[in-house]
CSV table of C-alpha atoms and ligand atoms in Angstrom, one decimal:
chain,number,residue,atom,x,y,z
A,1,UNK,CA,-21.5,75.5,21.1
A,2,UNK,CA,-20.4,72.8,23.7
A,3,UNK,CA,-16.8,71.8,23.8
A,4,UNK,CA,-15.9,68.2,23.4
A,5,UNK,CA,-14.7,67.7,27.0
A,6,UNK,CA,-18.3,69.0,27.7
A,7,UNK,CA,-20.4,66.9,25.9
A,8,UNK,CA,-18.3,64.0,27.4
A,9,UNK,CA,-19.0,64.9,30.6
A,10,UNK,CA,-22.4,65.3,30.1
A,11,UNK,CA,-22.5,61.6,28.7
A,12,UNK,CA,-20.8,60.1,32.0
A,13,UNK,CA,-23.1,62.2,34.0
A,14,UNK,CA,-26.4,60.8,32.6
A,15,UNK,CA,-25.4,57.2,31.9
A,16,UNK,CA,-23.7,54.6,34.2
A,17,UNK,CA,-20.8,53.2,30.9
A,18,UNK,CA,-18.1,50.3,31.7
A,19,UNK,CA,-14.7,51.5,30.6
A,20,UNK,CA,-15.3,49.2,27.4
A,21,UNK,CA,-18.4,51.2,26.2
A,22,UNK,CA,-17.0,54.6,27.3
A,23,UNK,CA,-13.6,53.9,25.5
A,24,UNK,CA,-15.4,53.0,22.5
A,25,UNK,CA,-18.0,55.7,22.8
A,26,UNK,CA,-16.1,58.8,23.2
A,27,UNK,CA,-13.5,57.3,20.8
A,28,UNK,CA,-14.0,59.6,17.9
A,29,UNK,CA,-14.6,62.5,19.8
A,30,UNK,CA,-10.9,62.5,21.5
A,31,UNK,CA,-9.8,61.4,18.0
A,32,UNK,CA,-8.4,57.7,19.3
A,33,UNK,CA,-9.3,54.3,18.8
A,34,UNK,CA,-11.3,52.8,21.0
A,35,UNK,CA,-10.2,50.7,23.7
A,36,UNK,CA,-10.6,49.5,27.8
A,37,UNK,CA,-7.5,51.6,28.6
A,38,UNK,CA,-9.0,55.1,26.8
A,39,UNK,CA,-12.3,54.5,28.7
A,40,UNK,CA,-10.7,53.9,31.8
A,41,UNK,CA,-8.9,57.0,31.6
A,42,UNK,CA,-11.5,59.3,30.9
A,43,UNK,CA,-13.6,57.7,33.8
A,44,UNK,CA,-11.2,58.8,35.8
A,45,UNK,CA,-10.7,62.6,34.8
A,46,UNK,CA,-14.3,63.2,35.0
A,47,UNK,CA,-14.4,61.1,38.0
A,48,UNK,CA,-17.5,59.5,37.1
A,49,UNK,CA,-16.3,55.7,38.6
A,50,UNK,CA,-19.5,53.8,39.2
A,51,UNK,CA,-20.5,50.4,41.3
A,52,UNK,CA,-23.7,50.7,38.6
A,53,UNK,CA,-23.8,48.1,35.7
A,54,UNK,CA,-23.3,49.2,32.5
A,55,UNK,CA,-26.1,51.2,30.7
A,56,UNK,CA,-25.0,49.8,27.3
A,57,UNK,CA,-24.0,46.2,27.9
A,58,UNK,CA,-24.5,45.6,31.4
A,59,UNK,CA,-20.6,44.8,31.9
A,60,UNK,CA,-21.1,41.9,29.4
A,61,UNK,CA,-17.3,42.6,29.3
A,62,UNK,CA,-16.6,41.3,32.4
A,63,UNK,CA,-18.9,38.2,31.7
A,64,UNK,CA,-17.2,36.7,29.5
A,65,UNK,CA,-15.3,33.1,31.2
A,66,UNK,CA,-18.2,31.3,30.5
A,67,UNK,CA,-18.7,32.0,27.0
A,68,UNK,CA,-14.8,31.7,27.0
A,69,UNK,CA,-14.6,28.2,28.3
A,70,UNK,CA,-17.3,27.2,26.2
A,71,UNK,CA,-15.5,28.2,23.1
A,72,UNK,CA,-12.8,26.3,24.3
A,73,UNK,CA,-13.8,23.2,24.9
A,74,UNK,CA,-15.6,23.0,21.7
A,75,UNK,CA,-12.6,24.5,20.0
A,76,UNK,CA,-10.0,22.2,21.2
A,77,UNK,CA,-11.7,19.5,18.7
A,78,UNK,CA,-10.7,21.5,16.0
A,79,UNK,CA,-7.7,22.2,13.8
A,80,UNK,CA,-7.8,25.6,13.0
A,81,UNK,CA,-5.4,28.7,12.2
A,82,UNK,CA,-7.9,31.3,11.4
A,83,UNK,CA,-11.2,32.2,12.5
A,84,UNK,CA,-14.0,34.5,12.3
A,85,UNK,CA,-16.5,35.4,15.0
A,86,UNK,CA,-20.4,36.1,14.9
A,87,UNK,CA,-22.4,37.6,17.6
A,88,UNK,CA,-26.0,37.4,18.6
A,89,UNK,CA,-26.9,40.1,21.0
A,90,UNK,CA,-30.6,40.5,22.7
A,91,UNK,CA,-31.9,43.4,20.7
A,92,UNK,CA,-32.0,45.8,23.6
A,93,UNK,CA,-28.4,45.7,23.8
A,94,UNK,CA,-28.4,47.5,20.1
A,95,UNK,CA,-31.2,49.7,20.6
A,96,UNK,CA,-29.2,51.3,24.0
A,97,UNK,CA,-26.4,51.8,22.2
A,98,UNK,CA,-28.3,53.8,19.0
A,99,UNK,CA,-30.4,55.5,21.5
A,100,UNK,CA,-26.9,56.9,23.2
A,101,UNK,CA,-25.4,57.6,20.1
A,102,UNK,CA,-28.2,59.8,18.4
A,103,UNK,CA,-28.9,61.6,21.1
A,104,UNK,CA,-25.0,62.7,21.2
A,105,UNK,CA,-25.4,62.5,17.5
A,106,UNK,CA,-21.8,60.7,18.0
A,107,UNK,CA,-21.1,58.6,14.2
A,108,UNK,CA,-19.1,55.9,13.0
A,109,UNK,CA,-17.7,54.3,16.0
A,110,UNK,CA,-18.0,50.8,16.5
A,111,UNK,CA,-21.2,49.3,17.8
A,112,UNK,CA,-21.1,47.1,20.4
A,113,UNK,CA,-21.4,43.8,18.8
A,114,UNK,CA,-18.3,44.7,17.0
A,115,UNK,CA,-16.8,46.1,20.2
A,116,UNK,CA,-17.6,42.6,21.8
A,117,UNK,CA,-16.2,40.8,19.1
A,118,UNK,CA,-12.7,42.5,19.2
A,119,UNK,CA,-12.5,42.0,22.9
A,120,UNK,CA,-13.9,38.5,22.5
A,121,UNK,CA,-11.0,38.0,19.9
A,122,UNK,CA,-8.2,39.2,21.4
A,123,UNK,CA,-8.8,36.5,24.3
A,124,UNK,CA,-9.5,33.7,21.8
A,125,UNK,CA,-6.1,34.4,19.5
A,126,UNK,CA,-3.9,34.2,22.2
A,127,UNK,CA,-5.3,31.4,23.8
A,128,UNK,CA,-5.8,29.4,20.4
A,129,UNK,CA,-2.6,30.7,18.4
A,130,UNK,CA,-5.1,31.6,15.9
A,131,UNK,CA,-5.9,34.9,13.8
A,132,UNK,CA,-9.2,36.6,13.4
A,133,UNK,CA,-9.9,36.9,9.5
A,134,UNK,CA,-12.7,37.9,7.9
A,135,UNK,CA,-11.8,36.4,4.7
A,136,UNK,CA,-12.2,32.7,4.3
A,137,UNK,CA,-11.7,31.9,7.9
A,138,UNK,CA,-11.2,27.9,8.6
A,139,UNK,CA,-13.0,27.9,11.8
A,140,UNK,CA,-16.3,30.3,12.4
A,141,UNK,CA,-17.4,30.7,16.0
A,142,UNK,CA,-21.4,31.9,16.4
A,143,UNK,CA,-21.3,33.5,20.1
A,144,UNK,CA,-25.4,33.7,21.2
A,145,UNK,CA,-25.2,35.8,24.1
A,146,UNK,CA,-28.9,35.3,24.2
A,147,UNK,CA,-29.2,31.5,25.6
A,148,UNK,CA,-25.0,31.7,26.6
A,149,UNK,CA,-24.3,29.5,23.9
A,150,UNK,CA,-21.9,28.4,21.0
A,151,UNK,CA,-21.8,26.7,17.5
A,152,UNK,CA,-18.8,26.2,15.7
A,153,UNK,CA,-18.4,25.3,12.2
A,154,UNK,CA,-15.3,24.4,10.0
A,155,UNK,CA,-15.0,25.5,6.4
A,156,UNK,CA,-15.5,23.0,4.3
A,157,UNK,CA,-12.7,20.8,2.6
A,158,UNK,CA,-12.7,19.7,-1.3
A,159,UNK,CA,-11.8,16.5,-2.3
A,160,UNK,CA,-10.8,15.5,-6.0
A,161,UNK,CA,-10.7,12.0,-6.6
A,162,UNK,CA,-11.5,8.6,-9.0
A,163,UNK,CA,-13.2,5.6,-8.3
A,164,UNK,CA,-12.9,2.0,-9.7
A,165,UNK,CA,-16.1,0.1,-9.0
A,166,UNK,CA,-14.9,-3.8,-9.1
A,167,UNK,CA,-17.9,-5.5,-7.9
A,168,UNK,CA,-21.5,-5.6,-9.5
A,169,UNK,CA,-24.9,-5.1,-7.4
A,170,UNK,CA,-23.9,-2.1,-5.7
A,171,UNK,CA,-25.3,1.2,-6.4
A,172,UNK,CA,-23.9,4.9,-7.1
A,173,UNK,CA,-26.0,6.7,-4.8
A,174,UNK,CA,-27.4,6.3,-1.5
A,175,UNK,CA,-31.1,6.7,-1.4
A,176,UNK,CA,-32.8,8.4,0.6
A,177,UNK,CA,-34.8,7.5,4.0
A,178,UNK,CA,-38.0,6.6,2.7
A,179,UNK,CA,-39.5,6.9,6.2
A,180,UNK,CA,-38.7,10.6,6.4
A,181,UNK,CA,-37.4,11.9,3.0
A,182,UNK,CA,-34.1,12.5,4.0
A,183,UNK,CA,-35.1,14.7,7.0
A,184,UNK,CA,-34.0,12.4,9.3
A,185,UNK,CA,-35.7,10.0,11.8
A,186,UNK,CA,-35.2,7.1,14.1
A,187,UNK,CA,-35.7,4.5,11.4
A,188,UNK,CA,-32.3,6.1,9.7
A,189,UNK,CA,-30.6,6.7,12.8
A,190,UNK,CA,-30.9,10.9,12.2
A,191,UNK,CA,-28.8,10.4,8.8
A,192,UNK,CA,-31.4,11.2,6.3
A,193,UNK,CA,-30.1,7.8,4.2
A,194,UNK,CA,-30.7,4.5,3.7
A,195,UNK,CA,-29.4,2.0,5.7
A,196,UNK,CA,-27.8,0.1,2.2
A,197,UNK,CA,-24.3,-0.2,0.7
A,198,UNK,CA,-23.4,1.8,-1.9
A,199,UNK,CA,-20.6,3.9,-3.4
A,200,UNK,CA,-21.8,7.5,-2.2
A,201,UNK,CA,-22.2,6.0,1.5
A,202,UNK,CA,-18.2,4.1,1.5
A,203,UNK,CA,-17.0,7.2,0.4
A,204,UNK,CA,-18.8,9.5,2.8
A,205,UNK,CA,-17.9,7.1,5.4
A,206,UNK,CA,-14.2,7.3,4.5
A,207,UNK,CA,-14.2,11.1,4.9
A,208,UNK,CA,-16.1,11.4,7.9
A,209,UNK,CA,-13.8,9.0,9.7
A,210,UNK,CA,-11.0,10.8,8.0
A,211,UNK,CA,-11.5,14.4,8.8
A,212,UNK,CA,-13.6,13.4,11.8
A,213,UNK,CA,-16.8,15.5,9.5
A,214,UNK,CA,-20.4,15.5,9.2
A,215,UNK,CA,-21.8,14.9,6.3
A,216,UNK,CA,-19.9,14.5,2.6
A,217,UNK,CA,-21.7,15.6,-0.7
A,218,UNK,CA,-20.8,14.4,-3.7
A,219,UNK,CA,-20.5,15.6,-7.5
A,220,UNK,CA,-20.5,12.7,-10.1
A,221,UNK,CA,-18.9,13.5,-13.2
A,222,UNK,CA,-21.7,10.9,-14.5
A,223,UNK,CA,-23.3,7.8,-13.5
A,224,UNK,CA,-23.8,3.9,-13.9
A,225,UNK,CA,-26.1,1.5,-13.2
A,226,UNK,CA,-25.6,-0.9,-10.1
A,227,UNK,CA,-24.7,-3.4,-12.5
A,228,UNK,CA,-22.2,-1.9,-13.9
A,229,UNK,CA,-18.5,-2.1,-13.4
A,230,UNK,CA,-16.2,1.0,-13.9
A,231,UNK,CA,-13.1,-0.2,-15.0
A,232,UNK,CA,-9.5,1.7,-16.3
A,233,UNK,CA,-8.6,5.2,-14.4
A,234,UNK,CA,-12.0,5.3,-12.7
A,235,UNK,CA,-15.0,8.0,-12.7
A,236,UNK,CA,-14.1,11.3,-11.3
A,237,UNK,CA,-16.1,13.0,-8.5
A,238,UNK,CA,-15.7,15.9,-6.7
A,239,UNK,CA,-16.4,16.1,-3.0
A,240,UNK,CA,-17.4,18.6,-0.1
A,241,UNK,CA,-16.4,17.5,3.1
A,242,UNK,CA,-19.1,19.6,5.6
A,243,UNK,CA,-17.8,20.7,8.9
A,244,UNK,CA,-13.9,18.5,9.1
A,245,UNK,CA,-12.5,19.0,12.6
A,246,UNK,CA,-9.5,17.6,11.1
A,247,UNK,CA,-8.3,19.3,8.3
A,248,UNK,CA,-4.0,19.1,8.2
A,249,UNK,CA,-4.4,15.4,7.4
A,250,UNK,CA,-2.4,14.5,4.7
A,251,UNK,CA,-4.6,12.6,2.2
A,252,UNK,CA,-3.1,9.5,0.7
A,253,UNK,CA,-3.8,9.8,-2.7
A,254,UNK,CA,-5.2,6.1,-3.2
A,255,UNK,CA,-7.4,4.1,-1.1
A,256,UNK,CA,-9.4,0.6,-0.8
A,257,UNK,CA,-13.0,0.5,0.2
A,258,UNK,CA,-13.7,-2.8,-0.5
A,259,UNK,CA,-14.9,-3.3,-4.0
A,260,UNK,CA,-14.6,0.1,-4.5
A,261,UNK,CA,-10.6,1.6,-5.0
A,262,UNK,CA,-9.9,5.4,-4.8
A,263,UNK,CA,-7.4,7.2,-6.6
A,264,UNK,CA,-5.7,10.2,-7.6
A,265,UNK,CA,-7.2,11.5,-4.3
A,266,UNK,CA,-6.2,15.4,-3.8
A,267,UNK,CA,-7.4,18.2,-1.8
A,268,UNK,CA,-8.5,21.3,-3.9
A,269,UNK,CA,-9.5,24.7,-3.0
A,270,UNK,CA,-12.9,24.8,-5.1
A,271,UNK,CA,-14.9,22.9,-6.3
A,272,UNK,CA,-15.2,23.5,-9.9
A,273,UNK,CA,-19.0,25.5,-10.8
A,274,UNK,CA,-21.0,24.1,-13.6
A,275,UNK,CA,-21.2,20.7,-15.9
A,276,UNK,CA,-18.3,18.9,-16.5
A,277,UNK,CA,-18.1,17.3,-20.1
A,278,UNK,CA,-16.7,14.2,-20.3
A,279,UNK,CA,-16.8,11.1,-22.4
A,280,UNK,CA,-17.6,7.3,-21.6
A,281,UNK,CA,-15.6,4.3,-22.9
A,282,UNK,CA,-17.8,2.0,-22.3
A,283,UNK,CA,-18.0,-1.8,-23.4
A,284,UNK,CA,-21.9,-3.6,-24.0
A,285,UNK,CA,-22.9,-6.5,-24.6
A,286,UNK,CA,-26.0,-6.3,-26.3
A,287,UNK,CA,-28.8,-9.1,-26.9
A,288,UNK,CA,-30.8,-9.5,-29.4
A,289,UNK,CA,-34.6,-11.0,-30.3
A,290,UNK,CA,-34.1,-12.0,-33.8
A,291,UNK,CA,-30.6,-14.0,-34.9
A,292,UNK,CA,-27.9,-11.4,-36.4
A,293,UNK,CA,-25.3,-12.1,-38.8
A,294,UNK,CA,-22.0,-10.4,-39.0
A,295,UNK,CA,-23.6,-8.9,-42.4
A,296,UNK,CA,-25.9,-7.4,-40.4
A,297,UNK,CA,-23.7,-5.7,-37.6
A,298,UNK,CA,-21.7,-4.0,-40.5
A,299,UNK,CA,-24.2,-1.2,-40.4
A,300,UNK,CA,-23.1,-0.5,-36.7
A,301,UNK,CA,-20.2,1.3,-39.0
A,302,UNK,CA,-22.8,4.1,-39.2
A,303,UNK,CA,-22.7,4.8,-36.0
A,304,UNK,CA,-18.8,6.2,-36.0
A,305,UNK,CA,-19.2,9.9,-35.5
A,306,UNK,CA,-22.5,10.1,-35.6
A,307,UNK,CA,-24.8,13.3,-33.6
A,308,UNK,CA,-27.3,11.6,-31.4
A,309,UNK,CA,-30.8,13.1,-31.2
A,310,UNK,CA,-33.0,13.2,-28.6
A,311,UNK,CA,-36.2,13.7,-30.2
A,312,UNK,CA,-38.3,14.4,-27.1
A,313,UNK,CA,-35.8,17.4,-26.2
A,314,UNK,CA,-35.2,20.9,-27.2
A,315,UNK,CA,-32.6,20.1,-29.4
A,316,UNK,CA,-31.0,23.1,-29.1
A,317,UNK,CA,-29.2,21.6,-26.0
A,318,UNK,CA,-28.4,18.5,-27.0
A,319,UNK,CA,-25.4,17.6,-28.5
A,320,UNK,CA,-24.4,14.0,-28.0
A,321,UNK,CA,-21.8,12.1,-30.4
A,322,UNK,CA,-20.2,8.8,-30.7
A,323,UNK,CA,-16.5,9.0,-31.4
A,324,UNK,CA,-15.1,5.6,-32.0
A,325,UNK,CA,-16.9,2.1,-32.5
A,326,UNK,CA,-16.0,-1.2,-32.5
A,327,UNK,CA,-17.8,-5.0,-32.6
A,328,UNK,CA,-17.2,-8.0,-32.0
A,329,UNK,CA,-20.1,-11.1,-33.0
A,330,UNK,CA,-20.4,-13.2,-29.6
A,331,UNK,CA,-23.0,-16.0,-30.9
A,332,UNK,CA,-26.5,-16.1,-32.8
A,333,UNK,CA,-28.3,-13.7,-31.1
A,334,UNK,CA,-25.7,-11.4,-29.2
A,335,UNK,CA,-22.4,-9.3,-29.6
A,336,UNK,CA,-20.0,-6.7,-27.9
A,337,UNK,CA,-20.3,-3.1,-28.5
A,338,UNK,CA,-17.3,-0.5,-27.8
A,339,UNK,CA,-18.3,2.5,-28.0
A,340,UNK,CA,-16.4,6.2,-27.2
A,341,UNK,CA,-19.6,8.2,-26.5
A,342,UNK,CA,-20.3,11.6,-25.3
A,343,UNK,CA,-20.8,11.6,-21.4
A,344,UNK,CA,-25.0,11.8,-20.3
A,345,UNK,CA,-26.3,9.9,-22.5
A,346,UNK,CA,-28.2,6.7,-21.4
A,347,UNK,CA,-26.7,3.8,-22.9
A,348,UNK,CA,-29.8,2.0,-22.3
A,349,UNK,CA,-32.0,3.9,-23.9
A,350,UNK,CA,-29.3,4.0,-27.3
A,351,UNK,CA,-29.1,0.3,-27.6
A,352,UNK,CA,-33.4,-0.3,-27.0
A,353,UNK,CA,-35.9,1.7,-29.4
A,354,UNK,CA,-36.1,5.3,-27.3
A,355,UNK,CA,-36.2,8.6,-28.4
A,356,UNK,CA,-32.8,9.2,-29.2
A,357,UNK,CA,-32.2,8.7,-32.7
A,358,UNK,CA,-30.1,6.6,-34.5
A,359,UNK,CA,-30.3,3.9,-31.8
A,360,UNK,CA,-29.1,0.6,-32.1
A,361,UNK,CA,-32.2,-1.4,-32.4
A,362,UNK,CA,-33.6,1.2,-34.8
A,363,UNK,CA,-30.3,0.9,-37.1
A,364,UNK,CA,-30.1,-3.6,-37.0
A,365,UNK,CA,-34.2,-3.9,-37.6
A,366,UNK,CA,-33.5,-6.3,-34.5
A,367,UNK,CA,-34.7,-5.7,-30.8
A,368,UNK,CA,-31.7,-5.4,-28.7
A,369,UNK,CA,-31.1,-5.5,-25.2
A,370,UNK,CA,-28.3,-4.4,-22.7
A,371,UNK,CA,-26.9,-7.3,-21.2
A,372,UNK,CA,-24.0,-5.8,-19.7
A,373,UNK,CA,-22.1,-3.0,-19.5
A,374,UNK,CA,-18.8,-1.8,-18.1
A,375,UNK,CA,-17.2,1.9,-18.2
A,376,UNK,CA,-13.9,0.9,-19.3
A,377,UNK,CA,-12.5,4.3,-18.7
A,378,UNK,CA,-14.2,8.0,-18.3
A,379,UNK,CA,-12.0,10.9,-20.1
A,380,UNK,CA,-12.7,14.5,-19.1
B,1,LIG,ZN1,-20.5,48.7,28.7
B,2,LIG,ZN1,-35.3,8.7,8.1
């Protein structure tokens, strides 16, 4: 049986190793952690000091200002207090280092990806002020080793928020490119949208400018038509702010985007997972074909409480009610409709003959219309 001391020997004798790799290599046989200082040592008491690169990582060690520098610069745009690193490594790299382990059927010690990303570390926490986590880092650094380069990305930040929608002819979302689907091309500038004013494009704008970010999605806790005004405490939405180099700003929790006001703006930690339920008070005013008399409109009264069924649906998974109602008579052949109605159902389609049953035109015998309609207030 060969002794320890041996079988490191024999190691240094057949392969050229930096202090890095050796320290790291012979690490569990001596029973220490690996490090520069261990292999150096043991370089020197088998006197096995070589002018020969590395046979592991060809003294990728030593290499590393460039990377470094790189990482810097790009770093320097970011606010940051934690951060995690990848590594991409040419394959070879790997295959040395399990070829040199199995034959000295040496296990569990690091490999030398992680060996590079300690080092790598070290040099980027004291320079930075920052800590290496692998938990929910703010900042994560992708090192290629392969082409010599770097890609940083922040995690993303999640904004709560409401939005009153004061002006009419401006739509919820942004479409999409319809030269390239959203892909992006020259006729959108590389942004995948529209080049139109809507709600979703002021507020991505705002938080891009604001956390100096790429690209914002957001989660509508429902939708109206570009007609529509949203009136009260505003619609919620929930936003993901992709890739924020600034992310210590404190957020002002109103805002004006012309025609479009934000409040109860707050930062949040998730963004809550499934369908929200809420419900819409909403205010329509309804036209109709035939003249209508207030005798007529007293039948609305049905409508208080009542389940609304979609008829083309499973049924299963639809249950919509009405909560509250309330008319007012406007002239011969129109009138007001408030309703408190269960959030995701189209108010169109309730007030014209549709599928979903009772609707209004169905219950007055009369053809109505939506002339206009306003979300005086969204309740979740
Ligand atoms: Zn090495
Ligand atoms: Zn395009």
């Amino acid at each position: 049986m060969k002794s320890i001391s041996d079988t490191i020997s024999e190691i240094l004798k057949n392969y050229d190793l930096c202090e890095y790799c050796t320290g790291r290599v012979i690490s569990k046989f001596v029973g220490k952690s690996s490090s520069k200082f261990l292999g150096k040592k043991y370089i020197k008491k088998f006197n096995k000091l070589s002018k020969k690169k590395c046979y592991i990582c060809k003294n990728i060690f030593d290499n590393f200002d460039t990377m470094l520098s790189n990482i810097f610069e790009k770093s320097s745009n970011y606010d940051f207090k934690t951060y995690n690193l990848g590594i991409i490594l040419k394959p070879s790299f790997l295959e040395r280092d399990d070829y040199l382990k199995s034959k000295y059927k040496i296990k569990g010690i690091e490999n030398i990806k992680f060996g590079i990303a300690t080092e790598l570390g070290k040099k980027i926490s004291r320079r930075t002020k920052s800590k290496r986590v692998t938990d929910d880092p703010e900042l994560f650094i992708q090192v290629n080793f392969k082409d010599e380069s770097c890609v940083l990305r922040a995690k993303p930040i999640f904004v709560y928020g409401r939005y009153n929608k004061k002006i009419r002819k401006l739509p919820q979302k942004q479409g999409l490119c319809r030269s390239c689907n959203g892909v992006g091309c020259h006729n959108c500038d590389f942004k995948g949208i529209e080049n139109t004013v809507s709600i979703e494009g002021k507020i991505s704008n705002f938080f891009i400018k604001r956390f100096n970010a790429d690209q914002v999605k957001i989660n509508w806790i429902g939708g109206e038509d570009q007609s529509s005004l949203v009136l009260g405490n505003g619609r919620p939405f929930f936003s993901k702010i992709l890739n924020p180099k600034t992310r210590n700003q404190i957020m002002h929790k109103s805002s004006n985007l012309e025609g479009v006001n934000l409040s109860e703006l707050k930062k949040i930690t998730l963004q809550p997972k499934g369908t929200i339920s809420f419900k819409s008070q909403v205010s329509i005013t309804i036209d109709t074909k035939k003249p209508i008399s207030s005798n007529q409109l007293k039948k609305l009264k049905f409508l208080e409480n009542a389940e609304i069924k979609d008829v083309s649906r499973d049924k299963k998974n639809y249950h919509k009610r009405i909560y509250k109602i309330n008319y007012k008579k406007l002239g011969k052949t129109s009138f007001i409709l408030n309703l408190i109605i269960d959030g995701g159902i189209s108010i169109k389609s309730f007030i014209q003959n549709s599928d979903l049953t009772p609707n209004v035109s169905e219950l007055l015998e009369n053809q109505c219309t939506c002339e206009k309609l306003d979300f005086k207030n969204i309740i979740i």
